[in-house]
CSV table of C-alpha atoms and ligand atoms in Angstrom, one decimal:
chain,number,residue,atom,x,y,z
A,6,MET,CA,53.1,212.1,107.1
A,7,VAL,CA,52.5,214.5,110.0
A,8,SER,CA,53.4,218.0,108.8
A,9,ARG,CA,54.7,220.9,111.0
A,10,GLU,CA,51.6,222.9,110.0
A,11,GLU,CA,49.3,220.2,111.4
A,12,VAL,CA,51.3,220.1,114.6
A,13,TRP,CA,50.9,223.9,114.9
A,14,GLU,CA,47.2,223.5,114.3
A,15,VAL,CA,47.0,221.1,117.3
A,16,LEU,CA,49.0,223.6,119.4
A,17,GLU,CA,46.7,226.5,118.4
A,18,GLU,CA,43.9,224.6,120.2
A,19,TYR,CA,45.9,224.2,123.4
A,20,ASP,CA,45.5,226.2,126.5
A,21,VAL,CA,49.1,227.1,126.8
A,22,GLU,CA,48.7,228.2,130.4
A,23,ASP,CA,47.8,224.7,131.3
A,24,LEU,CA,50.4,222.6,129.5
A,25,SER,CA,51.4,219.0,130.3
A,26,ILE,CA,54.7,217.4,129.5
A,27,ALA,CA,54.2,213.7,128.6
A,28,THR,CA,56.4,210.8,127.8
A,29,LEU,CA,56.4,206.9,127.9
A,30,GLY,CA,57.2,205.2,131.2
A,31,SER,CA,60.7,203.9,130.4
A,32,HIS,CA,64.2,205.1,129.6
A,33,THR,CA,64.6,208.7,131.1
A,34,ALA,CA,60.9,209.3,132.0
A,35,LEU,CA,61.7,209.8,135.7
A,36,HIS,CA,63.6,213.0,135.4
A,37,ILE,CA,61.6,214.2,132.4
A,38,LEU,CA,58.5,214.0,134.6
A,39,ARG,CA,60.1,215.4,137.7
A,40,GLY,CA,61.7,218.3,135.6
A,41,ALA,CA,58.2,219.0,134.2
A,42,LYS,CA,56.8,219.4,137.7
A,43,GLU,CA,59.7,221.5,138.9
A,44,GLU,CA,59.0,224.0,136.1
A,45,GLY,CA,55.3,224.1,136.9
A,46,PHE,CA,53.9,221.8,134.3
A,47,ARG,CA,51.5,218.8,134.7
A,48,SER,CA,53.5,215.6,134.2
A,49,VAL,CA,51.9,212.7,132.3
A,50,VAL,CA,53.3,209.3,131.7
A,51,VAL,CA,51.9,206.7,129.3
A,52,CYS,CA,52.9,203.4,130.9
A,53,GLU,CA,52.6,199.7,130.2
A,54,GLU,CA,50.6,197.7,132.7
A,55,GLY,CA,53.0,196.3,135.4
A,56,ARG,CA,55.6,199.1,134.9
A,57,THR,CA,54.0,201.9,136.8
A,58,ALA,CA,55.7,201.4,140.1
A,59,PRO,CA,58.7,203.8,139.8
A,60,TYR,CA,56.4,206.6,138.7
A,61,GLU,CA,53.9,206.0,141.5
A,62,ARG,CA,56.5,205.4,144.2
A,63,LEU,CA,58.6,208.4,143.3
A,64,GLY,CA,55.6,210.6,142.9
A,65,VAL,CA,56.8,212.2,139.7
A,66,ALA,CA,53.6,211.7,137.6
A,67,ASP,CA,50.5,213.7,138.0
A,68,GLU,CA,48.6,211.4,135.6
A,69,ILE,CA,49.4,207.9,134.5
A,70,ILE,CA,47.7,206.6,131.3
A,71,VAL,CA,48.0,202.8,131.5
A,72,VAL,CA,48.2,200.9,128.2
A,73,GLU,CA,48.9,197.3,127.3
A,74,SER,CA,51.8,198.1,125.1
A,75,PHE,CA,53.7,201.2,124.4
A,76,GLU,CA,52.8,201.5,120.7
A,77,GLU,CA,49.2,202.2,121.9
A,78,VAL,CA,50.4,205.8,122.4
A,79,VAL,CA,49.3,206.4,118.8
A,80,ASP,CA,45.8,204.9,119.4
A,81,GLU,CA,43.2,207.6,118.8
A,82,GLU,CA,41.9,207.3,122.3
A,83,VAL,CA,45.3,207.9,123.9
A,84,GLN,CA,46.2,210.7,121.5
A,85,GLU,CA,42.9,212.3,122.2
A,86,ARG,CA,43.6,212.2,126.0
A,87,LEU,CA,47.0,213.7,125.5
A,88,ARG,CA,45.6,216.6,123.4
A,89,GLU,CA,42.9,217.2,126.1
A,90,LEU,CA,45.7,217.5,128.6
A,91,ASN,CA,47.5,220.0,126.3
A,92,ALA,CA,50.5,217.7,126.2
A,93,ILE,CA,53.8,218.2,124.6
A,94,VAL,CA,55.5,214.8,124.2
A,95,VAL,CA,59.2,214.2,124.9
A,96,PRO,CA,60.5,211.3,122.8
A,97,HIS,CA,63.3,209.2,124.3
A,98,GLY,CA,65.2,206.0,123.3
A,99,SER,CA,62.4,203.6,124.3
A,100,PHE,CA,59.9,205.9,122.5
A,101,VAL,CA,61.8,205.4,119.3
A,102,ALA,CA,62.4,201.7,119.9
A,103,TYR,CA,58.8,200.8,120.9
A,104,VAL,CA,56.7,203.2,118.8
A,105,GLY,CA,59.0,203.3,115.8
A,106,VAL,CA,59.9,206.1,113.6
A,107,ASP,CA,57.2,205.3,111.0
A,108,ARG,CA,54.4,205.8,113.5
A,109,ILE,CA,56.1,208.9,115.0
A,110,GLU,CA,56.3,210.4,111.5
A,111,GLU,CA,52.9,209.3,110.2
A,112,GLU,CA,50.5,208.8,113.1
A,113,LEU,CA,51.3,210.9,116.1
A,114,TYR,CA,49.3,214.1,116.0
A,115,VAL,CA,50.6,215.5,119.3
A,116,PRO,CA,53.3,218.1,119.4
A,117,ILE,CA,56.7,216.7,120.1
A,118,PHE,CA,59.5,218.6,121.8
A,119,GLY,CA,62.3,218.0,119.4
A,120,ASN,CA,62.6,217.3,115.7
A,121,ARG,CA,60.6,214.2,114.9
A,122,TRP,CA,62.0,213.8,111.4
A,123,LEU,CA,65.6,213.5,112.7
A,124,LEU,CA,64.7,210.4,114.7
A,125,ARG,CA,65.0,208.4,111.5
A,126,TRP,CA,68.5,209.8,111.1
A,127,GLU,CA,69.7,208.3,114.4
A,128,SER,CA,67.9,205.0,113.7
A,129,GLU,CA,69.3,204.1,110.4
A,130,ARG,CA,73.1,203.6,110.3
A,131,GLU,CA,73.7,205.1,106.9
A,132,LEU,CA,71.7,208.2,107.6
A,133,GLU,CA,73.4,208.6,111.0
A,134,ARG,CA,76.8,208.4,109.3
A,135,GLU,CA,75.8,210.8,106.6
A,136,LEU,CA,74.8,213.4,109.2
A,137,LEU,CA,78.0,212.9,111.2
A,138,GLU,CA,80.1,213.1,108.0
A,139,ARG,CA,78.3,216.3,106.9
A,140,ALA,CA,79.1,217.8,110.3
A,141,GLY,CA,82.8,217.0,109.6
A,142,VAL,CA,83.3,215.2,113.0
A,143,LYS,CA,85.7,212.3,113.1
A,144,VAL,CA,84.0,208.9,112.7
A,145,PRO,CA,85.6,205.4,112.9
A,146,ARG,CA,86.5,204.0,109.4
A,147,VAL,CA,83.9,201.6,108.1
A,148,PHE,CA,85.0,198.4,106.2
A,149,GLU,CA,82.7,197.4,103.3
A,150,SER,CA,83.6,193.7,103.5
A,151,PRO,CA,85.5,191.3,105.8
A,152,GLU,CA,88.3,190.9,103.3
A,153,GLU,CA,89.3,194.5,103.8
A,154,ILE,CA,90.0,194.1,107.6
A,155,ASP,CA,93.6,195.1,108.2
A,156,ARG,CA,93.5,196.4,111.8
A,157,PRO,CA,91.4,195.8,114.9
A,158,VAL,CA,87.7,196.2,114.2
A,159,ILE,CA,84.4,195.9,116.1
A,160,VAL,CA,81.7,194.0,114.3
A,161,LYS,CA,78.2,195.1,115.0
A,162,PHE,CA,74.8,193.6,114.2
A,163,PRO,CA,71.5,195.2,113.8
A,164,GLY,CA,68.4,194.6,115.9
A,165,ALA,CA,67.2,194.9,119.4
A,166,ARG,CA,69.7,192.6,121.0
A,167,GLY,CA,72.0,195.6,121.7
A,168,GLY,CA,75.6,194.9,121.9
A,169,ARG,CA,75.2,191.1,122.3
A,170,GLY,CA,77.0,189.2,119.6
A,171,TYR,CA,79.3,192.1,118.8
A,172,PHE,CA,82.9,191.0,118.5
A,173,ILE,CA,86.4,192.3,118.0
A,174,CYS,CA,88.8,190.9,115.4
A,175,SER,CA,91.7,192.0,113.3
A,176,SER,CA,91.9,189.9,110.1
A,177,PRO,CA,89.6,188.4,107.6
A,178,GLU,CA,90.5,184.9,108.9
A,179,GLU,CA,89.7,185.9,112.5
A,180,PHE,CA,86.4,187.3,111.3
A,181,GLU,CA,85.3,184.0,109.7
A,182,GLU,CA,86.5,182.0,112.8
A,183,LYS,CA,84.5,184.2,115.2
A,184,VAL,CA,81.4,184.3,113.1
A,185,GLU,CA,81.4,180.5,113.0
A,186,LYS,CA,81.7,180.4,116.8
A,187,MET,CA,79.0,182.9,117.3
A,188,ILE,CA,76.6,181.0,115.0
A,189,GLU,CA,77.4,177.8,116.9
A,190,ARG,CA,76.6,179.5,120.2
A,191,GLY,CA,73.3,180.7,118.7
A,192,TYR,CA,74.3,184.4,119.1
A,193,LEU,CA,74.0,185.0,115.3
A,194,ASP,CA,72.4,183.6,112.2
A,195,GLU,CA,73.6,183.7,108.6
A,196,GLU,CA,71.3,186.6,107.8
A,197,ASP,CA,72.8,188.7,110.6
A,198,VAL,CA,76.3,188.0,109.1
A,199,GLU,CA,75.3,189.5,105.8
A,200,ARG,CA,74.2,192.7,107.6
A,201,ALA,CA,77.3,192.9,109.7
A,202,HIS,CA,78.7,196.4,110.2
A,203,ILE,CA,82.4,196.4,110.4
A,204,GLU,CA,84.0,199.4,112.0
A,205,GLU,CA,87.5,200.4,113.1
A,206,TYR,CA,88.0,199.6,116.8
A,207,VAL,CA,88.9,202.9,118.4
A,208,VAL,CA,91.1,202.5,121.4
A,209,GLY,CA,90.2,205.3,123.7
A,210,THR,CA,88.1,206.5,126.6
A,211,ASN,CA,84.3,206.7,126.3
A,212,PHE,CA,82.5,210.0,126.7
A,213,CYS,CA,78.8,210.2,125.9
A,214,VAL,CA,78.3,213.9,125.7
A,215,HIS,CA,74.9,215.3,126.6
A,216,TYR,CA,74.1,218.4,124.6
A,217,PHE,CA,71.2,220.7,124.6
A,218,ARG,CA,70.3,222.9,121.6
A,219,SER,CA,68.4,225.8,122.9
A,220,VAL,CA,66.2,227.4,120.3
A,221,VAL,CA,65.1,230.1,122.8
A,222,GLU,CA,68.7,231.1,123.7
A,223,ASP,CA,70.1,230.2,120.3
A,224,THR,CA,73.0,228.2,121.8
A,225,VAL,CA,74.3,224.7,122.0
A,226,GLU,CA,75.1,223.7,125.5
A,227,VAL,CA,77.2,220.8,126.9
A,228,LEU,CA,75.4,219.9,130.1
A,229,GLY,CA,77.0,216.6,131.2
A,230,MET,CA,78.5,213.3,130.2
A,231,ASP,CA,78.6,209.7,131.1
A,232,ARG,CA,80.5,206.6,130.1
A,233,ARG,CA,78.7,203.4,129.5
A,234,TYR,CA,78.7,200.4,131.9
A,235,GLU,CA,78.5,197.4,129.6
A,236,THR,CA,78.1,193.7,130.3
A,237,ASN,CA,80.0,191.6,130.0
A,238,ILE,CA,83.0,193.6,128.8
A,239,ASP,CA,83.3,195.7,131.9
A,240,GLY,CA,83.3,192.5,134.0
A,241,LEU,CA,85.6,190.7,131.7
A,242,VAL,CA,88.3,193.4,131.9
A,243,ARG,CA,88.4,192.9,135.7
A,244,MET,CA,89.9,189.5,135.2
A,245,PRO,CA,93.6,189.1,135.0
A,246,ALA,CA,94.7,188.5,131.4
A,247,ARG,CA,95.8,185.0,132.2
A,248,ASP,CA,92.3,184.1,133.4
A,249,GLN,CA,90.7,185.8,130.4
A,250,LEU,CA,92.6,183.6,128.1
A,251,GLU,CA,91.7,180.5,130.1
A,252,VAL,CA,88.0,181.1,130.3
A,253,ASP,CA,87.6,181.7,126.6
A,254,LEU,CA,84.6,184.0,126.9
A,255,GLU,CA,83.4,186.2,124.1
A,256,PRO,CA,82.9,189.8,125.1
A,257,SER,CA,79.5,191.5,124.7
A,258,PHE,CA,78.6,195.2,124.9
A,259,VAL,CA,75.2,195.2,126.3
A,260,ILE,CA,74.5,198.4,128.2
A,261,SER,CA,73.4,197.9,131.8
A,262,GLY,CA,74.2,201.2,133.3
A,263,ASN,CA,75.9,204.6,133.1
A,264,VAL,CA,78.7,206.1,135.1
A,265,PRO,CA,79.1,209.9,135.4
A,266,VAL,CA,82.3,211.3,134.1
A,267,VAL,CA,83.8,214.7,133.2
A,268,VAL,CA,86.3,215.5,130.6
A,269,ARG,CA,89.6,217.4,131.0
A,270,GLU,CA,88.6,221.1,130.9
A,271,SER,CA,90.8,221.9,128.0
A,272,LEU,CA,88.9,219.4,125.9
A,273,LEU,CA,85.6,221.1,126.3
A,274,VAL,CA,86.3,223.5,123.4
A,275,GLN,CA,86.5,220.6,121.0
A,276,LEU,CA,83.2,219.2,122.3
A,277,TYR,CA,81.5,222.6,121.8
A,278,GLU,CA,82.8,222.8,118.2
A,279,MET,CA,81.5,219.2,117.5
A,280,GLY,CA,78.1,220.0,118.9
A,281,ASP,CA,77.8,223.2,116.9
A,282,ARG,CA,78.8,221.4,113.7
A,283,VAL,CA,76.3,218.6,114.3
A,284,VAL,CA,73.5,221.2,114.8
A,285,GLU,CA,74.5,223.0,111.6
A,286,ALA,CA,74.4,219.8,109.7
A,287,SER,CA,71.1,218.8,111.2
A,288,GLU,CA,69.6,222.1,110.0
A,289,GLU,CA,70.7,221.4,106.4
A,290,ILE,CA,69.2,218.0,106.6
A,291,ARG,CA,65.8,218.8,108.1
A,292,GLU,CA,64.7,222.2,109.2
A,293,PRO,CA,64.7,223.4,112.0
A,294,GLY,CA,67.5,221.0,112.9
A,295,LEU,CA,68.0,219.5,116.3
A,296,ILE,CA,65.8,220.9,119.0
A,297,GLY,CA,66.6,220.3,122.7
A,298,PRO,CA,68.7,217.3,123.9
A,299,PHE,CA,71.0,215.2,121.8
A,300,CYS,CA,74.0,213.1,122.5
A,301,LEU,CA,77.3,212.2,120.8
A,302,GLN,CA,78.8,208.9,121.8
A,303,THR,CA,82.5,209.3,121.5
A,304,LEU,CA,85.9,207.7,122.1
A,305,CYS,CA,88.8,209.9,123.0
A,306,THR,CA,92.1,208.6,121.6
A,307,GLU,CA,95.6,209.1,123.1
A,308,ASP,CA,96.0,212.1,120.7
A,309,LEU,CA,93.0,213.6,122.5
A,310,GLU,CA,90.9,213.4,119.4
A,311,PHE,CA,87.2,212.5,119.6
A,312,TYR,CA,85.7,209.9,117.3
A,313,VAL,CA,81.9,209.8,117.2
A,314,PHE,CA,80.5,206.3,116.9
A,315,GLU,CA,76.9,207.0,117.6
A,316,LEU,CA,74.4,209.9,117.7
A,317,SER,CA,71.1,210.2,119.7
A,318,ALA,CA,68.9,212.8,118.2
A,319,ARG,CA,66.9,213.0,121.4
A,320,ILE,CA,67.5,212.7,125.1
A,321,ASP,CA,70.0,209.9,125.8
A,322,GLY,CA,69.8,207.3,128.5
A,323,GLY,CA,73.1,208.5,130.0
A,324,THR,CA,71.3,211.6,131.3
A,325,ASN,CA,70.0,209.3,134.1
A,326,VAL,CA,73.2,209.9,135.9
A,327,THR,CA,71.1,213.0,136.8
A,328,PHE,CA,73.9,215.2,138.1
A,329,LEU,CA,75.0,217.1,135.0
A,330,PRO,CA,78.0,219.1,136.1
A,331,TYR,CA,78.0,221.7,133.4
A,332,ALA,CA,74.3,222.3,134.0
A,333,PHE,CA,75.1,222.9,137.6
A,334,LEU,CA,77.7,225.5,136.6
A,335,LYS,CA,75.2,227.2,134.3
A,336,PHE,CA,72.2,227.3,136.6
A,337,GLY,CA,73.8,227.1,140.0
A,338,GLU,CA,71.7,224.1,141.1
A,339,VAL,CA,71.2,220.5,140.3
A,340,PHE,CA,69.6,220.4,136.9
A,341,THR,CA,68.5,217.3,135.2
A,342,MET,CA,68.1,217.1,131.4
A,343,GLY,CA,64.4,216.7,132.1
A,344,ARG,CA,64.3,220.0,133.9
A,345,ARG,CA,66.3,221.6,131.1
A,346,ILE,CA,63.7,220.5,128.6
A,347,ALA,CA,60.9,221.9,130.8
A,348,ARG,CA,62.7,225.1,131.3
A,349,GLU,CA,63.0,225.6,127.5
A,350,ILE,CA,59.3,224.9,127.0
A,351,ARG,CA,58.5,227.4,129.8
A,352,GLU,CA,60.7,230.1,128.3
A,353,ALA,CA,59.4,229.4,124.8
A,354,ARG,CA,55.9,229.9,126.1
A,355,GLU,CA,56.9,233.1,127.9
A,356,ARG,CA,58.4,234.5,124.8
A,357,GLY,CA,55.5,233.4,122.6
A,358,VAL,CA,57.7,231.0,120.5
A,359,LEU,CA,56.3,227.7,121.6
A,360,ARG,CA,55.8,226.8,117.9
A,361,GLU,CA,59.5,227.0,117.3
A,362,VAL,CA,60.4,224.1,119.8
A,363,VAL,CA,57.8,221.6,118.6
A,364,THR,CA,57.4,219.5,115.5
B,406,LIG,P1,76.9,200.8,119.9
B,406,LIG,O1,75.9,199.6,119.7
B,406,LIG,O2,77.3,201.3,118.6
B,406,LIG,O3,76.3,201.8,120.8
B,406,LIG,O4,78.2,200.2,120.6
B,406,LIG,C1,78.1,199.5,121.9
B,406,LIG,C2,79.4,199.6,122.5
B,406,LIG,O5,80.5,199.0,121.8
B,406,LIG,C3,79.9,201.1,122.8
B,406,LIG,O6,79.3,201.6,123.9
B,406,LIG,C4,81.4,200.9,123.0
B,406,LIG,O7,81.7,200.3,124.2
B,406,LIG,C5,81.7,199.8,121.9
B,406,LIG,N1,82.0,200.4,120.6
B,406,LIG,C6,81.2,200.7,119.6
B,406,LIG,N2,81.8,201.2,118.6
B,406,LIG,C7,83.1,201.2,118.9
B,406,LIG,C8,84.3,201.5,118.1
B,406,LIG,N3,84.3,202.0,116.9
B,406,LIG,N4,85.5,201.3,118.8
B,406,LIG,C9,85.6,200.8,120.0
B,406,LIG,N5,84.5,200.5,120.7
B,406,LIG,C10,83.3,200.6,120.2
């Protein structure tokens, strides 16, 4: 297990006047890299062969380290190069998915911007829920078994297939029927069904809120938000109800894009309170708590209450909508989450508290 002291030892060896910001070439790398350059850092991307085009064509990377597969970021050679470049690594969704929390916790001896130990808390459903419940934010009710289903629920399955195979139902009988159908169609197998996560279906509008916990300024900022663009559900709802019934399609919730959105101004107060509470809970769970970007995926009901159904303990993909309206209001210019990260690292360096923003 990598300790914070060991990370600080690596940092001690760094030339802090010549830092790099590094990430994997996927997810939100484009604006992380561009933000790094805007704030005067060298930008470094570790990229799989065949995936370098966006970073080359958009000119956002000062150095591209090509690997055969992303998990090679923990290979000694690659880590050595990152340390030579005085790199601070920014973890994102693909980082967590491809490298995995075990390797991040045990093998990556490069300073990470953010709290590396909290990545496990977003990756395991029970831990994620524990964090949200400790924070006292509203979460959808979870049903322990299909027999308990007494209202509309969404049934989720683990694994990398994303929202494919998720379904909505509202009784134990309908659950069995749909499971059978899904198995027939090859979307699920028996093992998946045992691990089904059954959650109250919250009817509301989707806001994925992009927060930034600044250690330097000791604040929790709301910088922007998006709503998910999911296939096939967002296509399905464009069909008239009559045709939906005719075609007998099952919905899926596979993310394919993000749409920028803003919330009614009067609702911002609630969102700040939720962010503050999540940060406090994260501090209790693992010092020093969340550092930098995190995201609460919410649904806002007709009573204007937010239910949190998912947490990202790192930069969220929805920040790719790039124009973060509240960041614009704070800084007076277009500010991506990538640039916000780089600004925090720059300010931490200026104030001599770089140690506080890495783990
Ligand atoms: P997830 O895999 O948890 O991110 O969920 C994928 C998508 O399913 C979300 O983006 C929502 O569109 C939908 N969804 C997830 N949980 C709920 C819920 N409790 N109520 C309604 N829709 C949900």
